[in-house]
PDB file of C-alpha atoms and ligand atoms in Angstrom:
ATOM      1  CA  MET A 147     -41.442  -1.934 -44.137  1.00 42.00           C
ATOM      2  CA  LYS A 148     -39.880  -3.036 -47.396  1.00 46.00           C
ATOM      3  CA  PHE A 149     -38.690  -0.074 -49.452  1.00 47.00           C
ATOM      4  CA  TRP A 150     -40.002  -1.381 -52.777  1.00 47.00           C
ATOM      5  CA  LYS A 151     -43.453  -1.836 -51.249  1.00 47.00           C
ATOM      6  CA  LEU A 152     -43.520   1.781 -50.092  1.00 47.00           C
ATOM      7  CA  TYR A 153     -42.321   2.832 -53.545  1.00 46.00           C
ATOM      8  CA  ILE A 154     -45.156   0.952 -55.267  1.00 44.00           C
ATOM      9  CA  VAL A 155     -47.751   2.351 -52.859  1.00 43.00           C
ATOM     10  CA  VAL A 156     -46.495   5.914 -53.425  1.00 43.00           C
ATOM     11  CA  ILE A 157     -46.622   5.463 -57.214  1.00 43.00           C
ATOM     12  CA  MET A 158     -50.089   3.873 -57.026  1.00 43.00           C
ATOM     13  CA  SER A 159     -51.366   6.732 -54.853  1.00 43.00           C
ATOM     14  CA  ALA A 160     -49.854   9.318 -57.172  1.00 40.00           C
ATOM     15  CA  LEU A 161     -51.587   7.672 -60.111  1.00 40.00           C
ATOM     16  CA  GLY A 162     -54.864   7.502 -58.192  1.00 37.00           C
ATOM     17  CA  CYS A 163     -54.922   3.713 -58.578  1.00 39.00           C
ATOM     18  CA  GLN A 164     -56.342   2.979 -55.137  1.00 41.00           C
ATOM     19  CA  ASP A 165     -60.078   2.565 -55.282  1.00 43.00           C
ATOM     20  CA  LYS A 166     -60.420   1.745 -51.581  1.00 45.00           C
ATOM     21  CA  PRO A 167     -62.075   4.214 -49.216  1.00 51.00           C
ATOM     22  CA  VAL A 168     -59.017   4.100 -47.043  1.00 51.00           C
ATOM     23  CA  THR A 169     -57.254   7.125 -45.634  1.00 50.00           C
ATOM     24  CA  LYS A 170     -54.204   5.333 -44.364  1.00 52.00           C
ATOM     25  CA  ASN A 171     -52.020   6.444 -41.499  1.00 51.00           C
ATOM     26  CA  THR A 172     -49.016   4.724 -42.955  1.00 51.00           C
ATOM     27  CA  PRO A 173     -48.833   4.081 -46.680  1.00 58.00           C
ATOM     28  CA  GLN A 174     -49.866   0.476 -46.211  1.00 80.00           C
ATOM     29  CA  LYS A 175     -51.728  -0.214 -42.966  1.00 96.00           C
ATOM     30  CA  VAL A 176     -55.181   0.770 -41.715  1.00 97.00           C
ATOM     31  CA  VAL A 177     -55.788   1.336 -38.005  1.00 98.00           C
ATOM     32  CA  ILE A 178     -59.329   0.960 -36.671  1.00 98.00           C
ATOM     33  CA  ALA A 179     -60.189   2.073 -33.133  1.00 98.00           C
ATOM     34  CA  HIS A 180     -62.121  -0.969 -31.866  1.00 98.00           C
ATOM     35  CA  ARG A 181     -65.184   0.295 -29.934  1.00 98.00           C
ATOM     36  CA  GLY A 182     -63.268   3.601 -29.624  1.00 98.00           C
ATOM     37  CA  ALA A 183     -60.225   3.846 -27.374  1.00 98.00           C
ATOM     38  CA  SER A 184     -61.801   1.000 -25.419  1.00 98.00           C
ATOM     39  CA  GLY A 185     -58.542   0.052 -23.738  1.00 98.00           C
ATOM     40  CA  TYR A 186     -58.748   3.309 -21.783  1.00 98.00           C
ATOM     41  CA  LEU A 187     -62.418   4.313 -21.395  1.00 98.00           C
ATOM     42  CA  PRO A 188     -65.660   2.273 -21.325  1.00 98.00           C
ATOM     43  CA  GLU A 189     -66.259   0.832 -24.825  1.00 98.00           C
ATOM     44  CA  HIS A 190     -68.464   2.677 -27.318  1.00 98.00           C
ATOM     45  CA  THR A 191     -68.999   5.739 -25.104  1.00 98.00           C
ATOM     46  CA  LEU A 192     -68.674   9.122 -26.819  1.00 98.00           C
ATOM     47  CA  ALA A 193     -65.760   9.833 -24.457  1.00 98.00           C
ATOM     48  CA  SER A 194     -64.002   6.728 -25.756  1.00 98.00           C
ATOM     49  CA  LYS A 195     -64.652   7.826 -29.358  1.00 98.00           C
ATOM     50  CA  ALA A 196     -63.382  11.366 -28.743  1.00 98.00           C
ATOM     51  CA  MET A 197     -60.213  10.009 -27.152  1.00 98.00           C
ATOM     52  CA  ALA A 198     -59.713   7.607 -30.068  1.00 98.00           C
ATOM     53  CA  TYR A 199     -60.316  10.425 -32.558  1.00 98.00           C
ATOM     54  CA  ALA A 200     -57.477  12.417 -30.979  1.00 98.00           C
ATOM     55  CA  MET A 201     -55.137   9.450 -31.501  1.00 98.00           C
ATOM     56  CA  HIS A 202     -55.651   9.809 -35.276  1.00 97.00           C
ATOM     57  CA  PRO A 203     -56.454   6.283 -36.387  1.00 98.00           C
ATOM     58  CA  ASP A 204     -58.076   5.814 -39.831  1.00 97.00           C
ATOM     59  CA  TYR A 205     -61.487   4.657 -38.610  1.00 98.00           C
ATOM     60  CA  LEU A 206     -63.637   4.617 -35.484  1.00 98.00           C
ATOM     61  CA  GLU A 207     -65.777   1.503 -35.072  1.00 98.00           C
ATOM     62  CA  GLN A 208     -69.510   1.480 -34.215  1.00 98.00           C
ATOM     63  CA  ASP A 209     -71.429  -1.693 -33.306  1.00 98.00           C
ATOM     64  CA  VAL A 210     -75.111  -1.098 -33.945  1.00 98.00           C
ATOM     65  CA  VAL A 211     -78.250  -2.567 -32.337  1.00 98.00           C
ATOM     66  CA  LEU A 212     -81.833  -1.220 -32.657  1.00 98.00           C
ATOM     67  CA  SER A 213     -83.914   0.174 -29.806  1.00 98.00           C
ATOM     68  CA  LYS A 214     -87.627  -0.630 -29.418  1.00 98.00           C
ATOM     69  CA  ASP A 215     -88.449   2.534 -31.380  1.00 98.00           C
ATOM     70  CA  ASP A 216     -86.028   1.638 -34.208  1.00 98.00           C
ATOM     71  CA  VAL A 217     -83.199   3.998 -33.248  1.00 98.00           C
ATOM     72  CA  PRO A 218     -79.761   2.573 -34.147  1.00 98.00           C
ATOM     73  CA  ILE A 219     -77.846   2.490 -30.832  1.00 98.00           C
ATOM     74  CA  VAL A 220     -74.062   2.152 -30.592  1.00 98.00           C
ATOM     75  CA  ILE A 221     -73.471  -0.869 -28.325  1.00 98.00           C
ATOM     76  CA  HIS A 222     -71.647  -4.167 -28.790  1.00 98.00           C
ATOM     77  CA  ASP A 223     -74.255  -6.669 -27.569  1.00 98.00           C
ATOM     78  CA  ILE A 224     -77.978  -7.112 -28.112  1.00 98.00           C
ATOM     79  CA  HIS A 225     -77.974  -7.302 -24.295  1.00 98.00           C
ATOM     80  CA  LEU A 226     -77.537  -4.362 -21.921  1.00 98.00           C
ATOM     81  CA  ASP A 227     -76.500  -6.094 -18.736  1.00 96.00           C
ATOM     82  CA  ALA A 228     -72.708  -6.459 -19.177  1.00 97.00           C
ATOM     83  CA  VAL A 229     -72.019  -2.748 -19.743  1.00 98.00           C
ATOM     84  CA  THR A 230     -74.837  -0.804 -18.025  1.00 98.00           C
ATOM     85  CA  ASN A 231     -76.761  -0.476 -14.744  1.00 97.00           C
ATOM     86  CA  VAL A 232     -79.999  -1.692 -16.401  1.00 98.00           C
ATOM     87  CA  ALA A 233     -80.639  -4.282 -13.662  1.00 96.00           C
ATOM     88  CA  ALA A 234     -80.738  -1.507 -11.046  1.00 97.00           C
ATOM     89  CA  VAL A 235     -82.792   1.000 -13.089  1.00 98.00           C
ATOM     90  CA  TYR A 236     -85.331  -1.359 -14.700  1.00 98.00           C
ATOM     91  CA  PRO A 237     -85.215  -4.512 -12.516  1.00 97.00           C
ATOM     92  CA  GLU A 238     -88.548  -5.844 -13.828  1.00 97.00           C
ATOM     93  CA  ARG A 239     -87.685  -5.555 -17.527  1.00 98.00           C
ATOM     94  CA  LEU A 240     -85.674  -8.756 -17.895  1.00 97.00           C
ATOM     95  CA  ARG A 241     -86.783 -11.521 -20.246  1.00 98.00           C
ATOM     96  CA  GLU A 242     -87.362 -15.150 -19.233  1.00 97.00           C
ATOM     97  CA  ASP A 243     -83.716 -15.939 -19.954  1.00 97.00           C
ATOM     98  CA  GLY A 244     -82.707 -13.442 -17.261  1.00 96.00           C
ATOM     99  CA  ARG A 245     -81.203 -10.986 -19.764  1.00 98.00           C
ATOM    100  CA  TYR A 246     -82.048  -7.357 -20.572  1.00 98.00           C
ATOM    101  CA  TYR A 247     -82.321  -6.533 -24.297  1.00 98.00           C
ATOM    102  CA  VAL A 248     -81.620  -3.215 -26.006  1.00 98.00           C
ATOM    103  CA  ILE A 249     -84.608  -3.895 -28.287  1.00 98.00           C
ATOM    104  CA  ASP A 250     -87.025  -3.889 -25.323  1.00 98.00           C
ATOM    105  CA  PHE A 251     -86.262  -0.248 -24.473  1.00 98.00           C
ATOM    106  CA  THR A 252     -87.023   3.032 -26.228  1.00 98.00           C
ATOM    107  CA  PHE A 253     -84.182   5.440 -26.923  1.00 98.00           C
ATOM    108  CA  GLU A 254     -85.504   7.732 -24.175  1.00 98.00           C
ATOM    109  CA  GLU A 255     -85.426   4.853 -21.688  1.00 98.00           C
ATOM    110  CA  LEU A 256     -81.919   3.836 -22.766  1.00 98.00           C
ATOM    111  CA  LYS A 257     -80.751   7.366 -22.046  1.00 98.00           C
ATOM    112  CA  ASN A 258     -81.525   6.784 -18.347  1.00 98.00           C
ATOM    113  CA  LEU A 259     -78.847   4.106 -18.099  1.00 98.00           C
ATOM    114  CA  GLN A 260     -75.253   4.566 -17.077  1.00 98.00           C
ATOM    115  CA  VAL A 261     -72.566   2.806 -19.080  1.00 98.00           C
ATOM    116  CA  TYR A 262     -69.751   1.064 -17.245  1.00 98.00           C
ATOM    117  CA  GLU A 263     -66.548  -0.688 -18.124  1.00 98.00           C
ATOM    118  CA  ARG A 264     -67.486  -4.233 -19.307  1.00 98.00           C
ATOM    119  CA  PHE A 265     -68.039  -6.735 -16.497  1.00 97.00           C
ATOM    120  CA  ASP A 266     -68.895 -10.410 -16.113  1.00 97.00           C
ATOM    121  CA  ILE A 267     -72.619 -10.598 -15.324  1.00 95.00           C
ATOM    122  CA  GLU A 268     -72.133 -13.720 -13.154  1.00 95.00           C
ATOM    123  CA  THR A 269     -69.275 -12.451 -10.978  1.00 96.00           C
ATOM    124  CA  GLY A 270     -69.658  -8.680 -11.388  1.00 95.00           C
ATOM    125  CA  LYS A 271     -65.896  -8.484 -11.995  1.00 97.00           C
ATOM    126  CA  ALA A 272     -64.236  -6.438 -14.748  1.00 97.00           C
ATOM    127  CA  VAL A 273     -63.474  -8.374 -17.954  1.00 97.00           C
ATOM    128  CA  PHE A 274     -60.196  -6.419 -18.336  1.00 97.00           C
ATOM    129  CA  PRO A 275     -59.076  -5.673 -14.754  1.00 96.00           C
ATOM    130  CA  ALA A 276     -56.306  -3.229 -15.718  1.00 95.00           C
ATOM    131  CA  ARG A 277     -58.709  -0.905 -17.545  1.00 98.00           C
ATOM    132  CA  PHE A 278     -60.990   1.965 -16.477  1.00 98.00           C
ATOM    133  CA  PRO A 279     -62.443   1.298 -12.999  1.00 97.00           C
ATOM    134  CA  LEU A 280     -65.922  -0.224 -12.803  1.00 96.00           C
ATOM    135  CA  GLN A 281     -68.923   2.025 -12.077  1.00 92.00           C
ATOM    136  CA  GLN A 282     -67.005   5.273 -11.984  1.00 94.00           C
ATOM    137  CA  SER A 283     -67.729   8.672 -13.481  1.00 97.00           C
ATOM    138  CA  ARG A 284     -70.728   9.068 -15.788  1.00 97.00           C
ATOM    139  CA  PHE A 285     -71.205   7.701 -19.297  1.00 98.00           C
ATOM    140  CA  GLY A 286     -74.364   6.991 -21.298  1.00 98.00           C
ATOM    141  CA  LEU A 287     -75.645   5.267 -24.406  1.00 98.00           C
ATOM    142  CA  HIS A 288     -76.030   7.208 -27.650  1.00 98.00           C
ATOM    143  CA  SER A 289     -77.436   6.733 -31.131  1.00 98.00           C
ATOM    144  CA  LEU A 290     -75.469   6.115 -34.314  1.00 98.00           C
ATOM    145  CA  SER A 291     -76.608   9.556 -35.519  1.00 98.00           C
ATOM    146  CA  GLU A 292     -75.236  11.245 -32.405  1.00 98.00           C
ATOM    147  CA  GLU A 293     -71.887   9.538 -32.878  1.00 98.00           C
ATOM    148  CA  ILE A 294     -71.675  10.402 -36.582  1.00 98.00           C
ATOM    149  CA  GLU A 295     -72.545  14.017 -35.745  1.00 98.00           C
ATOM    150  CA  MET A 296     -69.706  14.137 -33.228  1.00 98.00           C
ATOM    151  CA  ILE A 297     -67.216  12.608 -35.687  1.00 98.00           C
ATOM    152  CA  GLN A 298     -68.323  14.862 -38.543  1.00 98.00           C
ATOM    153  CA  GLY A 299     -68.206  17.817 -36.142  1.00 98.00           C
ATOM    154  CA  LEU A 300     -64.631  16.940 -35.210  1.00 98.00           C
ATOM    155  CA  ASN A 301     -63.817  16.512 -38.889  1.00 98.00           C
ATOM    156  CA  LYS A 302     -65.005  20.069 -39.415  1.00 98.00           C
ATOM    157  CA  SER A 303     -63.190  21.553 -36.409  1.00 98.00           C
ATOM    158  CA  THR A 304     -59.917  19.673 -36.982  1.00 98.00           C
ATOM    159  CA  GLY A 305     -59.868  19.547 -40.780  1.00 97.00           C
ATOM    160  CA  ARG A 306     -59.442  15.763 -40.719  1.00 97.00           C
ATOM    161  CA  ASN A 307     -61.489  13.116 -42.456  1.00 96.00           C
ATOM    162  CA  MET A 308     -61.917  10.349 -39.896  1.00 97.00           C
ATOM    163  CA  GLY A 309     -63.715   7.307 -41.249  1.00 98.00           C
ATOM    164  CA  ILE A 310     -66.530   5.362 -39.635  1.00 98.00           C
ATOM    165  CA  TYR A 311     -66.697   1.561 -39.539  1.00 98.00           C
ATOM    166  CA  PRO A 312     -70.212   0.466 -38.453  1.00 98.00           C
ATOM    167  CA  GLU A 313     -71.121  -3.173 -37.776  1.00 98.00           C
ATOM    168  CA  ILE A 314     -74.664  -4.463 -38.123  1.00 98.00           C
ATOM    169  CA  LYS A 315     -75.197  -6.728 -35.114  1.00 98.00           C
ATOM    170  CA  GLU A 316     -77.291  -9.904 -35.268  1.00 98.00           C
ATOM    171  CA  PRO A 317     -79.621  -9.136 -38.180  1.00 98.00           C
ATOM    172  CA  ALA A 318     -81.405 -12.505 -37.771  1.00 98.00           C
ATOM    173  CA  PHE A 319     -82.281 -11.662 -34.155  1.00 98.00           C
ATOM    174  CA  HIS A 320     -83.590  -8.260 -35.258  1.00 98.00           C
ATOM    175  CA  LEU A 321     -85.672  -9.864 -38.012  1.00 98.00           C
ATOM    176  CA  LYS A 322     -87.203 -12.279 -35.487  1.00 98.00           C
ATOM    177  CA  GLU A 323     -88.166  -9.186 -33.478  1.00 98.00           C
ATOM    178  CA  GLY A 324     -89.787  -7.721 -36.593  1.00 98.00           C
ATOM    179  CA  LYS A 325     -87.031  -5.242 -37.463  1.00 98.00           C
ATOM    180  CA  ASP A 326     -84.928  -4.772 -40.612  1.00 98.00           C
ATOM    181  CA  ILE A 327     -81.783  -3.388 -39.001  1.00 98.00           C
ATOM    182  CA  SER A 328     -79.747  -3.253 -42.218  1.00 98.00           C
ATOM    183  CA  LYS A 329     -82.302  -1.107 -44.008  1.00 98.00           C
ATOM    184  CA  ILE A 330     -82.516   1.310 -41.074  1.00 98.00           C
ATOM    185  CA  VAL A 331     -78.719   1.576 -40.663  1.00 98.00           C
ATOM    186  CA  LEU A 332     -78.220   2.156 -44.409  1.00 98.00           C
ATOM    187  CA  GLU A 333     -80.819   4.956 -44.297  1.00 98.00           C
ATOM    188  CA  THR A 334     -79.017   6.585 -41.361  1.00 98.00           C
ATOM    189  CA  LEU A 335     -75.655   6.328 -43.132  1.00 98.00           C
ATOM    190  CA  ALA A 336     -77.118   7.790 -46.336  1.00 98.00           C
ATOM    191  CA  LYS A 337     -78.599  10.685 -44.368  1.00 98.00           C
ATOM    192  CA  TYR A 338     -75.063  11.616 -43.292  1.00 98.00           C
ATOM    193  CA  GLY A 339     -73.566  11.223 -46.762  1.00 98.00           C
ATOM    194  CA  TYR A 340     -72.188   7.686 -46.616  1.00 98.00           C
ATOM    195  CA  THR A 341     -73.420   5.878 -49.720  1.00 98.00           C
ATOM    196  CA  SER A 342     -70.500   4.800 -51.896  1.00 96.00           C
ATOM    197  CA  ARG A 343     -67.035   3.282 -51.785  1.00 94.00           C
ATOM    198  CA  LYS A 344     -65.563   6.769 -52.037  1.00 93.00           C
ATOM    199  CA  ASP A 345     -67.065   7.786 -48.702  1.00 95.00           C
ATOM    200  CA  VAL A 346     -64.952   7.033 -45.637  1.00 96.00           C
ATOM    201  CA  CYS A 347     -67.317   4.386 -44.329  1.00 98.00           C
ATOM    202  CA  ILE A 348     -66.811   0.634 -44.210  1.00 98.00           C
ATOM    203  CA  LEU A 349     -69.808  -1.522 -43.325  1.00 98.00           C
ATOM    204  CA  GLN A 350     -69.186  -4.860 -41.587  1.00 98.00           C
ATOM    205  CA  CYS A 351     -71.311  -7.860 -40.591  1.00 98.00           C
ATOM    206  CA  PHE A 352     -70.744 -11.465 -39.445  1.00 98.00           C
ATOM    207  CA  ASP A 353     -73.923 -12.707 -41.147  1.00 98.00           C
ATOM    208  CA  ALA A 354     -72.857 -13.601 -44.701  1.00 98.00           C
ATOM    209  CA  SER A 355     -76.346 -13.908 -46.182  1.00 98.00           C
ATOM    210  CA  GLU A 356     -77.263 -10.516 -44.739  1.00 98.00           C
ATOM    211  CA  LEU A 357     -74.127  -8.834 -46.067  1.00 98.00           C
ATOM    212  CA  ARG A 358     -74.878 -10.330 -49.497  1.00 98.00           C
ATOM    213  CA  ARG A 359     -78.439  -8.995 -49.170  1.00 98.00           C
ATOM    214  CA  ILE A 360     -77.049  -5.539 -48.317  1.00 98.00           C
ATOM    215  CA  ARG A 361     -75.167  -5.598 -51.623  1.00 98.00           C
ATOM    216  CA  THR A 362     -77.807  -7.230 -53.853  1.00 98.00           C
ATOM    217  CA  GLU A 363     -81.296  -6.548 -52.508  1.00 98.00           C
ATOM    218  CA  LEU A 364     -80.612  -3.307 -50.591  1.00 98.00           C
ATOM    219  CA  LYS A 365     -78.220  -2.179 -53.367  1.00 98.00           C
ATOM    220  CA  SER A 366     -75.592  -0.639 -51.109  1.00 98.00           C
ATOM    221  CA  GLU A 367     -72.476   0.632 -52.868  1.00 98.00           C
ATOM    222  CA  LEU A 368     -70.518   0.983 -49.628  1.00 98.00           C
ATOM    223  CA  PHE A 369     -67.214  -0.803 -49.030  1.00 98.00           C
ATOM    224  CA  LEU A 370     -68.348  -4.053 -47.361  1.00 98.00           C
ATOM    225  CA  VAL A 371     -66.316  -6.233 -45.003  1.00 98.00           C
ATOM    226  CA  GLN A 372     -67.307  -9.814 -44.239  1.00 98.00           C
ATOM    227  CA  LEU A 373     -66.434 -10.627 -40.639  1.00 98.00           C
ATOM    228  CA  MET A 374     -65.172 -14.150 -39.980  1.00 98.00           C
ATOM    229  CA  GLU A 375     -64.987 -16.119 -36.769  1.00 98.00           C
ATOM    230  CA  PHE A 376     -64.539 -19.800 -37.681  1.00 97.00           C
ATOM    231  CA  GLU A 377     -61.995 -21.929 -39.566  1.00 96.00           C
ATOM    232  CA  GLU A 378     -64.751 -23.473 -41.735  1.00 97.00           C
ATOM    233  CA  GLU A 379     -65.547 -20.076 -43.228  1.00 98.00           C
ATOM    234  CA  ILE A 380     -62.152 -19.841 -44.959  1.00 98.00           C
ATOM    235  CA  ALA A 381     -63.382 -22.111 -47.771  1.00 98.00           C
ATOM    236  CA  SER A 382     -66.186 -19.623 -48.466  1.00 98.00           C
ATOM    237  CA  ILE A 383     -63.864 -16.702 -49.259  1.00 98.00           C
ATOM    238  CA  PRO A 384     -64.447 -16.899 -53.054  1.00 98.00           C
ATOM    239  CA  LYS A 385     -68.204 -16.676 -52.297  1.00 98.00           C
ATOM    240  CA  PHE A 386     -67.647 -13.682 -49.987  1.00 98.00           C
ATOM    241  CA  ALA A 387     -65.785 -11.971 -52.845  1.00 98.00           C
ATOM    242  CA  GLU A 388     -69.011 -11.979 -54.902  1.00 98.00           C
ATOM    243  CA  TYR A 389     -70.333  -9.111 -52.765  1.00 98.00           C
ATOM    244  CA  ALA A 390     -67.679  -8.014 -50.236  1.00 98.00           C
ATOM    245  CA  ASN A 391     -64.572  -5.848 -50.671  1.00 98.00           C
ATOM    246  CA  GLY A 392     -62.757  -7.122 -47.628  1.00 98.00           C
ATOM    247  CA  LEU A 393     -62.577  -9.658 -44.829  1.00 98.00           C
ATOM    248  CA  GLY A 394     -62.522  -9.055 -41.083  1.00 98.00           C
ATOM    249  CA  PRO A 395     -61.158 -12.255 -39.549  1.00 98.00           C
ATOM    250  CA  TRP A 396     -60.384 -13.111 -35.949  1.00 98.00           C
ATOM    251  CA  ILE A 397     -56.559 -13.113 -35.660  1.00 97.00           C
ATOM    252  CA  GLY A 398     -56.621 -16.833 -34.800  1.00 96.00           C
ATOM    253  CA  LEU A 399     -57.688 -17.598 -38.399  1.00 98.00           C
ATOM    254  CA  LEU A 400     -54.472 -16.148 -39.867  1.00 97.00           C
ATOM    255  CA  GLU A 401     -52.145 -18.858 -38.539  1.00 94.00           C
ATOM    256  CA  ASP A 402     -51.721 -21.181 -41.536  1.00 92.00           C
ATOM    257  CA  GLY A 403     -51.700 -18.436 -44.205  1.00 95.00           C
ATOM    258  CA  ARG A 404     -54.629 -19.930 -46.136  1.00 97.00           C
ATOM    259  CA  LEU A 405     -56.956 -17.016 -45.396  1.00 98.00           C
ATOM    260  CA  LEU A 406     -54.505 -14.369 -46.566  1.00 97.00           C
ATOM    261  CA  SER A 407     -53.595 -16.154 -49.784  1.00 97.00           C
ATOM    262  CA  LEU A 408     -57.275 -16.718 -50.641  1.00 98.00           C
ATOM    263  CA  ALA A 409     -57.995 -13.065 -49.828  1.00 98.00           C
ATOM    264  CA  LYS A 410     -55.220 -11.977 -52.171  1.00 97.00           C
ATOM    265  CA  GLU A 411     -56.426 -14.287 -54.974  1.00 97.00           C
ATOM    266  CA  ASN A 412     -59.888 -12.792 -54.620  1.00 98.00           C
ATOM    267  CA  ASP A 413     -58.710  -9.189 -54.337  1.00 97.00           C
ATOM    268  CA  LEU A 414     -60.068  -8.680 -50.817  1.00 98.00           C
ATOM    269  CA  VAL A 415     -58.440  -6.481 -48.168  1.00 97.00           C
ATOM    270  CA  VAL A 416     -57.999  -8.030 -44.708  1.00 98.00           C
ATOM    271  CA  HIS A 417     -58.672  -6.123 -41.471  1.00 98.00           C
ATOM    272  CA  ALA A 418     -58.092  -8.467 -38.519  1.00 98.00           C
ATOM    273  CA  TYR A 419     -59.524  -8.247 -34.982  1.00 98.00           C
ATOM    274  CA  THR A 420     -58.764  -7.685 -32.108  1.00 97.00           C
ATOM    275  CA  LEU A 421     -55.313  -6.461 -31.062  1.00 97.00           C
ATOM    276  CA  ARG A 422     -55.175  -5.747 -27.329  1.00 97.00           C
ATOM    277  CA  LYS A 423     -52.224  -4.761 -25.154  1.00 97.00           C
ATOM    278  CA  ASP A 424     -53.797  -6.681 -22.270  1.00 95.00           C
ATOM    279  CA  GLN A 425     -54.618  -9.866 -24.227  1.00 94.00           C
ATOM    280  CA  LEU A 426     -51.421 -11.069 -25.861  1.00 95.00           C
ATOM    281  CA  GLY A 427     -52.096 -14.813 -26.197  1.00 91.00           C
ATOM    282  CA  ASP A 428     -48.760 -16.541 -26.854  1.00 92.00           C
ATOM    283  CA  ALA A 429     -46.960 -13.329 -27.816  1.00 94.00           C
ATOM    284  CA  THR A 430     -44.250 -11.969 -25.527  1.00 96.00           C
ATOM    285  CA  SER A 431     -45.176  -8.324 -26.129  1.00 97.00           C
ATOM    286  CA  PHE A 432     -47.732  -6.188 -27.966  1.00 97.00           C
ATOM    287  CA  GLU A 433     -45.019  -5.171 -30.455  1.00 97.00           C
ATOM    288  CA  THR A 434     -44.199  -8.816 -31.253  1.00 97.00           C
ATOM    289  CA  LEU A 435     -47.877  -9.514 -31.809  1.00 98.00           C
ATOM    290  CA  LEU A 436     -48.234  -6.476 -34.090  1.00 98.00           C
ATOM    291  CA  GLU A 437     -45.086  -7.389 -36.022  1.00 97.00           C
ATOM    292  CA  LYS A 438     -46.472 -10.885 -36.611  1.00 97.00           C
ATOM    293  CA  VAL A 439     -49.995  -9.884 -37.662  1.00 97.00           C
ATOM    294  CA  LEU A 440     -49.174  -6.735 -39.649  1.00 97.00           C
ATOM    295  CA  PHE A 441     -45.901  -7.708 -41.317  1.00 95.00           C
ATOM    296  CA  GLN A 442     -45.255 -11.465 -41.119  1.00 96.00           C
ATOM    297  CA  GLN A 443     -48.831 -12.536 -41.791  1.00 96.00           C
ATOM    298  CA  GLY A 444     -49.341  -9.260 -43.649  1.00 95.00           C
ATOM    299  CA  VAL A 445     -52.891  -8.036 -43.028  1.00 97.00           C
ATOM    300  CA  ASP A 446     -53.947  -4.652 -44.472  1.00 97.00           C
ATOM    301  CA  GLY A 447     -55.272  -3.318 -41.188  1.00 98.00           C
ATOM    302  CA  VAL A 448     -56.183  -4.109 -37.600  1.00 98.00           C
ATOM    303  CA  PHE A 449     -58.930  -3.409 -35.107  1.00 98.00           C
ATOM    304  CA  SER A 450     -57.374  -2.443 -31.774  1.00 98.00           C
ATOM    305  CA  ASP A 451     -58.557  -1.407 -28.304  1.00 98.00           C
ATOM    306  CA  HIS A 452     -55.235   0.500 -28.097  1.00 98.00           C
ATOM    307  CA  PRO A 453     -55.006   2.383 -31.411  1.00 98.00           C
ATOM    308  CA  ASP A 454     -52.327   4.744 -30.011  1.00 98.00           C
ATOM    309  CA  ALA A 455     -49.990   1.802 -29.381  1.00 98.00           C
ATOM    310  CA  VAL A 456     -50.553   0.442 -32.912  1.00 98.00           C
ATOM    311  CA  LEU A 457     -49.856   3.865 -34.423  1.00 98.00           C
ATOM    312  CA  GLN A 458     -46.726   4.257 -32.304  1.00 97.00           C
ATOM    313  CA  PHE A 459     -45.534   0.834 -33.482  1.00 97.00           C
ATOM    314  CA  LEU A 460     -46.145   1.758 -37.140  1.00 96.00           C
ATOM    315  CA  LYS A 461     -44.291   5.029 -36.688  1.00 93.00           C
ATOM    316  CA  ASN A 462     -41.248   3.131 -35.449  1.00 88.00           C
TER     317      ASN A 462
HETATM  318 CA1   CA B 200     -67.547  -4.976 -33.856  1.00 75.29          CA
END
């Protein structure tokens, strides 16, 4: 890290100039545990979150989908079949497309499922073969409330202030099913004290019109991050800045520097996804990849399945 940068950050912090809800591990970079410590335990399980918590990142991520009875559930997909034993427990509950949907099950029913390491539903093979073994031990699904209660409980017992980083999944799909997921998630967050930019909660969504609606119509004052997946979206960054405080791009979008310079011009922080020790792309090592994304390209933070390795890298 450049010395003058550290100096400026220290001065800014001392003057209370930072209005971001970021409790940073290093003076300048934010580490987000992507789906928990998902490189080591099945993604989004409470075990994976507890392990990630003990690694001391800045935020733990929650992907959120609604159950049939409107309970926000922490799971990455609107489908159940790639991370649970739903096909064995409720074989008759699949839709015409052959998939099992979280939204077709009540919270009580979802609690009967076991959660596994992610697998390919065609082949049954693990998506990340070097990770936690498939179908071993016992893990279940849980609600957003249950996860927040665990994190807040750990905050109390450890004296830390771990942030949460929920993502609203597929709001258009939920709306088609007659559910306003954003409204329900915002109510849950408010119930646990997350309402403003000062609270350690960052809300993320891929759907730009929904994230704008969260700011304008639903009047949320939370720190909002617009997730980005495609090259074409880079041109829309000035529009995103009308309601969002940050961008969450796929690391592939950082290559030509356009995204980061537009983010800077529009005063948006950039938290890129996803840094994985077992998915290096063209990089020769995880450290090289981190050096490139965090310091050469210069993002403000990263989502990682291996938050311990990112923190170790930053320490060095
Ligand atoms: Ca996510």
